[in-house]
JSON list of C-alpha atoms in Angstrom, two decimals:
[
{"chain": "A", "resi": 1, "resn": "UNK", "atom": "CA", "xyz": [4.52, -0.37, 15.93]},
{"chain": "A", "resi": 2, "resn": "UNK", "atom": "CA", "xyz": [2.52, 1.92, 13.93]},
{"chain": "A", "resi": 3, "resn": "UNK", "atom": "CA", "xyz": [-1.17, 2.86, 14.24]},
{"chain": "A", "resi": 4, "resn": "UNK", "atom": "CA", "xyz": [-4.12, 2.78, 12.57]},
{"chain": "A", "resi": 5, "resn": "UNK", "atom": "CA", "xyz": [-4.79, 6.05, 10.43]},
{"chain": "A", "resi": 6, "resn": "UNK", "atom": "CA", "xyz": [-7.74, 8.17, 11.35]},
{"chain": "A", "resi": 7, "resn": "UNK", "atom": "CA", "xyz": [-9.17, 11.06, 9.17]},
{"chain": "A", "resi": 8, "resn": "UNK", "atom": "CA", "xyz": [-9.92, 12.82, 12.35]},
{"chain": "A", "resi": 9, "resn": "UNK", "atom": "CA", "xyz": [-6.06, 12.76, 13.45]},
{"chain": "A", "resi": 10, "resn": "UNK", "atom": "CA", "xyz": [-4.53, 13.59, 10.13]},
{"chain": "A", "resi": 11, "resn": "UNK", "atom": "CA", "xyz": [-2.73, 17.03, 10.67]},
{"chain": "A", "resi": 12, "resn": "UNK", "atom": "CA", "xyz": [-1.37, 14.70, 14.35]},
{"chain": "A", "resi": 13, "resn": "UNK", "atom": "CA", "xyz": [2.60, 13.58, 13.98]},
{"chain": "A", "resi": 14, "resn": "UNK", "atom": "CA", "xyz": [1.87, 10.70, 14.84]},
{"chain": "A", "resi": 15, "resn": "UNK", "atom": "CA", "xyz": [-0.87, 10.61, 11.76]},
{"chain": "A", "resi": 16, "resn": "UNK", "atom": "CA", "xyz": [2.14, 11.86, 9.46]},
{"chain": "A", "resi": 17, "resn": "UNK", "atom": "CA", "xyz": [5.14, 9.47, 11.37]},
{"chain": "A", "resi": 18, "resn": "UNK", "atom": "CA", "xyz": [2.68, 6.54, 10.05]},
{"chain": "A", "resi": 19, "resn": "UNK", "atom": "CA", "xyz": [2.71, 7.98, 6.76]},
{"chain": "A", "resi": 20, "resn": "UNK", "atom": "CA", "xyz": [6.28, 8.63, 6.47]},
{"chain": "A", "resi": 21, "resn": "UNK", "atom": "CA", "xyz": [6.51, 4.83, 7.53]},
{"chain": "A", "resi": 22, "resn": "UNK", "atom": "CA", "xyz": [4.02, 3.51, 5.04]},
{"chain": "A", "resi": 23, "resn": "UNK", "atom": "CA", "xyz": [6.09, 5.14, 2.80]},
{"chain": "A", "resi": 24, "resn": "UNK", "atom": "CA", "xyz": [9.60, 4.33, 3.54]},
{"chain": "A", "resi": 25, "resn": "UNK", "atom": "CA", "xyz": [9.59, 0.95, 1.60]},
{"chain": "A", "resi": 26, "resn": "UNK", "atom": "CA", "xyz": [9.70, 1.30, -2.32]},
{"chain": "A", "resi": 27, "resn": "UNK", "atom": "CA", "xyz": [7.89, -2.32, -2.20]},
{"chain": "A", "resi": 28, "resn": "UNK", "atom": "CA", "xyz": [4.96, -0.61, -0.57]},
{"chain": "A", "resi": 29, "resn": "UNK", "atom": "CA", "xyz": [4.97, 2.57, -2.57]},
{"chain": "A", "resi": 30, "resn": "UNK", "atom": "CA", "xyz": [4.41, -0.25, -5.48]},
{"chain": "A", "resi": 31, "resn": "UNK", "atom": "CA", "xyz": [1.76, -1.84, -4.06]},
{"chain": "A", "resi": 32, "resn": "UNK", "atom": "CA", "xyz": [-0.05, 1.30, -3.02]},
{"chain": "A", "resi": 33, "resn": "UNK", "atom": "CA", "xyz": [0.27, 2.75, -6.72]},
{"chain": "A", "resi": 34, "resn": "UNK", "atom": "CA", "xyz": [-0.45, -1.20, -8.25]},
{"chain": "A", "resi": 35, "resn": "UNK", "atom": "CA", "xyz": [-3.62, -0.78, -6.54]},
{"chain": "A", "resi": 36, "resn": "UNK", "atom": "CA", "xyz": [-4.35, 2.44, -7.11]},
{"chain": "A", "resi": 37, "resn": "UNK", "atom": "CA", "xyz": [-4.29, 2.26, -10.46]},
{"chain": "A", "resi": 38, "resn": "UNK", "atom": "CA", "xyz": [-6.31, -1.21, -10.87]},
{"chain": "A", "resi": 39, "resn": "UNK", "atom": "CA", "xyz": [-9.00, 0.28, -8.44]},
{"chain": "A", "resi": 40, "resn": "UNK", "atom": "CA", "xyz": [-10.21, -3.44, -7.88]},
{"chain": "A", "resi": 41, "resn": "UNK", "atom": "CA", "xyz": [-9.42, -6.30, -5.54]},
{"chain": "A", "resi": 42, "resn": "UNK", "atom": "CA", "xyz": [-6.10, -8.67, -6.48]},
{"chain": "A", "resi": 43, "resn": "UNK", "atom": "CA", "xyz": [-5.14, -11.68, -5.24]},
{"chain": "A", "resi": 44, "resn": "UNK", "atom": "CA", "xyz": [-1.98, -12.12, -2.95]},
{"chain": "A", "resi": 45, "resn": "UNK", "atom": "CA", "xyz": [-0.40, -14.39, -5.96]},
{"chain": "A", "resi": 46, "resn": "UNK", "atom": "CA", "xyz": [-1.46, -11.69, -8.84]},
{"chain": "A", "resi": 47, "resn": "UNK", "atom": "CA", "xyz": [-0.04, -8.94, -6.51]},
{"chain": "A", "resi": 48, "resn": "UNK", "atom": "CA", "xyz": [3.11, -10.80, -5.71]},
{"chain": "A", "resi": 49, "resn": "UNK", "atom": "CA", "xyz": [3.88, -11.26, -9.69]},
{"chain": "A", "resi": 50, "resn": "UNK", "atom": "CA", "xyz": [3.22, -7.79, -10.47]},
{"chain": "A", "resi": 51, "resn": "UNK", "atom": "CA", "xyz": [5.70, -6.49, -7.21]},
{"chain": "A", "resi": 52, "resn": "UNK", "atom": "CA", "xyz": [8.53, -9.13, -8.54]},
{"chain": "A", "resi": 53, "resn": "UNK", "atom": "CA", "xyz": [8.10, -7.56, -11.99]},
{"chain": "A", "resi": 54, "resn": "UNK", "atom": "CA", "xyz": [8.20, -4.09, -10.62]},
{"chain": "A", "resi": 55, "resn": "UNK", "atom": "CA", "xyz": [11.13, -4.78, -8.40]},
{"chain": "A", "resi": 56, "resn": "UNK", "atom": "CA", "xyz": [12.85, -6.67, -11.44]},
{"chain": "A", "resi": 57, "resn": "UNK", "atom": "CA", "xyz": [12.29, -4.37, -14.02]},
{"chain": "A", "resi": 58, "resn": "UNK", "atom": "CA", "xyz": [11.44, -7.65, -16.29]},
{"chain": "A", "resi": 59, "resn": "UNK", "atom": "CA", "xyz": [7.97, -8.33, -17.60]},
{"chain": "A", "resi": 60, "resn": "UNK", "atom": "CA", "xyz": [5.58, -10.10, -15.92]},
{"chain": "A", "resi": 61, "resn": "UNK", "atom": "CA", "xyz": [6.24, -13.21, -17.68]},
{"chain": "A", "resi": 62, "resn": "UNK", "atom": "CA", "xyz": [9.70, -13.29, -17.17]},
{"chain": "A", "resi": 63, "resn": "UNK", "atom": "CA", "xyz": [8.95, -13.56, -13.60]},
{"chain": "A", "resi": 64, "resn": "UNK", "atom": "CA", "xyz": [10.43, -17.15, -11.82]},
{"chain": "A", "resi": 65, "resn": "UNK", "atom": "CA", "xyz": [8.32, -19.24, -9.62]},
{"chain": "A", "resi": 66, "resn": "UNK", "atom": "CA", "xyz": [11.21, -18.51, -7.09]},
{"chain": "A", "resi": 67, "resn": "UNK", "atom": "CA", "xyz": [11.07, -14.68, -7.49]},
{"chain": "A", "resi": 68, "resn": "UNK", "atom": "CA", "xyz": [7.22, -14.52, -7.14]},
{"chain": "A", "resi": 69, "resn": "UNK", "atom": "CA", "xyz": [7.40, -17.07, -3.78]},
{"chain": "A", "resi": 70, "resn": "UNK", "atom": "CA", "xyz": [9.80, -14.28, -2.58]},
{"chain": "A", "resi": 71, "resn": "UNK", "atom": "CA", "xyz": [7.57, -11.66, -3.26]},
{"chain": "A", "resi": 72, "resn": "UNK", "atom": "CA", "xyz": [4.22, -13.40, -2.35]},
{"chain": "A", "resi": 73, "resn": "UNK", "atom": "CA", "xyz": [6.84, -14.22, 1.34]},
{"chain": "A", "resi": 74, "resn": "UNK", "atom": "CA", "xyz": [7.96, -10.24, 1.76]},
{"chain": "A", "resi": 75, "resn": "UNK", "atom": "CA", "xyz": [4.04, -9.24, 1.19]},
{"chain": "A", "resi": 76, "resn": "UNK", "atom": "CA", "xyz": [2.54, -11.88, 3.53]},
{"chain": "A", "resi": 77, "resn": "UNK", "atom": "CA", "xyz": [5.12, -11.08, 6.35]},
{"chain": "A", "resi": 78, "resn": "UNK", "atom": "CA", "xyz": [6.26, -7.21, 6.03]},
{"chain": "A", "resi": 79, "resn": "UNK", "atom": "CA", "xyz": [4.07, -5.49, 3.77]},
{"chain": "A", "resi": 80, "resn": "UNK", "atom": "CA", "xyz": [0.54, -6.31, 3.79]},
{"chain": "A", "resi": 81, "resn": "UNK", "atom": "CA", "xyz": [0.23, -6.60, 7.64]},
{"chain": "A", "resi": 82, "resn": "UNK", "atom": "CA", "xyz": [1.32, -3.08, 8.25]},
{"chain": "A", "resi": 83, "resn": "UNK", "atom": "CA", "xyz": [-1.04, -1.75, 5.01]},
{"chain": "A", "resi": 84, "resn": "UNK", "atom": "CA", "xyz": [-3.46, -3.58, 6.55]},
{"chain": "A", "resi": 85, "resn": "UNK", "atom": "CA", "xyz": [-2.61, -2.48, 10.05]},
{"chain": "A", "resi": 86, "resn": "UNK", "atom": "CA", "xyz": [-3.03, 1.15, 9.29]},
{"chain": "A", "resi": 87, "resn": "UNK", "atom": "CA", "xyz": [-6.27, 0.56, 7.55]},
{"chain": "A", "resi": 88, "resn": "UNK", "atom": "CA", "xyz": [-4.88, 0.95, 4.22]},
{"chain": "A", "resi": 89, "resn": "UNK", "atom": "CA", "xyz": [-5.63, -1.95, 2.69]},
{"chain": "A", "resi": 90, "resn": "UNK", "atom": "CA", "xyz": [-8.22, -4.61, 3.48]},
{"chain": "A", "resi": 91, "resn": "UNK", "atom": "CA", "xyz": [-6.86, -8.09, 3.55]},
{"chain": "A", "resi": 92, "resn": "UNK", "atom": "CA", "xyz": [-9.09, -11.00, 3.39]},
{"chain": "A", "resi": 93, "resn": "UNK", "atom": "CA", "xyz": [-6.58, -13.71, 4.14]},
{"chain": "A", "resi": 94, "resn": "UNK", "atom": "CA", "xyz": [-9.27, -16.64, 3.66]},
{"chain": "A", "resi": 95, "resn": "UNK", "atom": "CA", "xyz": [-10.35, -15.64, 0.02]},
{"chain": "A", "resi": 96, "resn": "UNK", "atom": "CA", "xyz": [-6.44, -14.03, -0.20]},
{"chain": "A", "resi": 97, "resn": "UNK", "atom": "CA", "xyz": [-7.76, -10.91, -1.89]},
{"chain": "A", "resi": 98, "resn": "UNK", "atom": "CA", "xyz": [-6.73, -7.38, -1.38]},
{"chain": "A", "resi": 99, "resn": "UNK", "atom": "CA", "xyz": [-8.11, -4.01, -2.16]},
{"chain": "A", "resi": 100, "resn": "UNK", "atom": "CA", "xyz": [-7.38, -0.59, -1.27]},
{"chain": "A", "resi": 101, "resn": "UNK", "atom": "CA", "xyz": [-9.89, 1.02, 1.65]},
{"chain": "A", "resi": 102, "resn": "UNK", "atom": "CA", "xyz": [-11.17, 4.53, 1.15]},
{"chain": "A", "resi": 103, "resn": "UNK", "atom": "CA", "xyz": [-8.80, 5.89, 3.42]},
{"chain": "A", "resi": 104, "resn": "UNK", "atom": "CA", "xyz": [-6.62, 6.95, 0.75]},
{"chain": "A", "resi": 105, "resn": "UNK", "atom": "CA", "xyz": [-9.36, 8.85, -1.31]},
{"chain": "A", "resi": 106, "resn": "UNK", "atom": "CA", "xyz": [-10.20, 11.16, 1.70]},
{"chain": "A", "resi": 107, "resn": "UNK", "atom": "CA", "xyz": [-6.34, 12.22, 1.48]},
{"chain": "A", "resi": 108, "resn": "UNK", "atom": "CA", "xyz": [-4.16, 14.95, -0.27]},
{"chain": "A", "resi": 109, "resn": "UNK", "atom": "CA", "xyz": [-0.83, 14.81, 0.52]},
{"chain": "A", "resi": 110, "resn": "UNK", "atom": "CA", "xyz": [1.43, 17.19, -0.57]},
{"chain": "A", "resi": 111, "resn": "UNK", "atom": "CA", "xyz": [5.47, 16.51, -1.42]},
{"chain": "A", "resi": 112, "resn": "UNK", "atom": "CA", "xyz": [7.70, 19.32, -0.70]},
{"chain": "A", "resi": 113, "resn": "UNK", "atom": "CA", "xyz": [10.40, 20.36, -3.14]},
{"chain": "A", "resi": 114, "resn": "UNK", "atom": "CA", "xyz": [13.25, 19.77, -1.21]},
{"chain": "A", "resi": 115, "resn": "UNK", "atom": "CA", "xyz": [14.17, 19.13, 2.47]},
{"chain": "A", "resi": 116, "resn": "UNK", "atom": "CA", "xyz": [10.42, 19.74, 3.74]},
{"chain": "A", "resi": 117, "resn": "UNK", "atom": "CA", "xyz": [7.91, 17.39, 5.31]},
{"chain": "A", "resi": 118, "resn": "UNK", "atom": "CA", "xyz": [5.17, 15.97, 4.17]},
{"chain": "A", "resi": 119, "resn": "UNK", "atom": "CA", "xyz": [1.78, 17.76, 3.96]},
{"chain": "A", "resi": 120, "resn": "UNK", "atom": "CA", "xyz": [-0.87, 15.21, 4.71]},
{"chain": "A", "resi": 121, "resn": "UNK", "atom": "CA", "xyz": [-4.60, 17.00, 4.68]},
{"chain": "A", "resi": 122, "resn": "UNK", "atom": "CA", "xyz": [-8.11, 15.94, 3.88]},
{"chain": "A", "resi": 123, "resn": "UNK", "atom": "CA", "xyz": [-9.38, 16.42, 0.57]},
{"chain": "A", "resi": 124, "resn": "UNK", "atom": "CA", "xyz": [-12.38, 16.24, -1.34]},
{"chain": "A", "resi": 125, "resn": "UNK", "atom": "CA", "xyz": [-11.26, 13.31, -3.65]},
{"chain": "A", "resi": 126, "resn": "UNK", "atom": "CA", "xyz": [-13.73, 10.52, -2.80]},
{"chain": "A", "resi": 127, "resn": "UNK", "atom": "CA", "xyz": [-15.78, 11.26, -5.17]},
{"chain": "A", "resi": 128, "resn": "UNK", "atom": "CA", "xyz": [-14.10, 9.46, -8.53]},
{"chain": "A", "resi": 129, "resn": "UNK", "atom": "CA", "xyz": [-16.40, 11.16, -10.85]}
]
């Protein structure tokens, strides 16, 4: 089980074990950097295309009904409840939207060349201007 990420515990190992475990599934990599990049709430069924494409490597409209159900099942079950878990993500599972917290923004994390850990530290990135 992981735990919920707190600025205040960010140079912890357990801070940077959670990290390494948010991380650890391409799927959530893509929905992290999906979001990131739209900057604006998405429903489960948008996101759920756009992962299926991703994972496919096909357009979005060349995405099956049966490819986006397992997509839309992997996010529901796996993904989204530990994004949402660590406070990564906010999930509103009655109006199924999902948007990125500001956890993210308050973050720098650093990727070594080769062989290294992680270096997770705060930054001053929560201002988008």
């Amino acid at each position: 089980m992981v735990e919920q990420l707190r600025l205040e515990q960010v140079e912890t190992p357990e801070f940077v074990d959670t990290i390494y475990t948010l991380l650890a599934s391409s799927q959530r990599r893509n929905v992290l950097q999906f979001l990131i990049a739209r900057r604006d709430s998405v429903s489960i069924h948008r996101l759920a295309v756009e992962l299926a494409a991703i994972d496919l490597d096909v357009p979005v409209e060349d995405v099956t009904s049966e490819q986006q159900e397992n997509a839309f099942l992997s996010l529901s079950h796996i993904h989204l409840p530990l994004l949402r878990d660590t406070g990564v993500i906010s999930w509103d599972q009655e109006t199924e939207q999902i948007e990125l917290t500001s956890l993210l923004s308050h973050l720098s994390v650093t990727i070594p060349e080769s062989g290294g850990l992680l270096d997770v530290s705060l930054s001053d990135r929560s201002d988008p201007s």
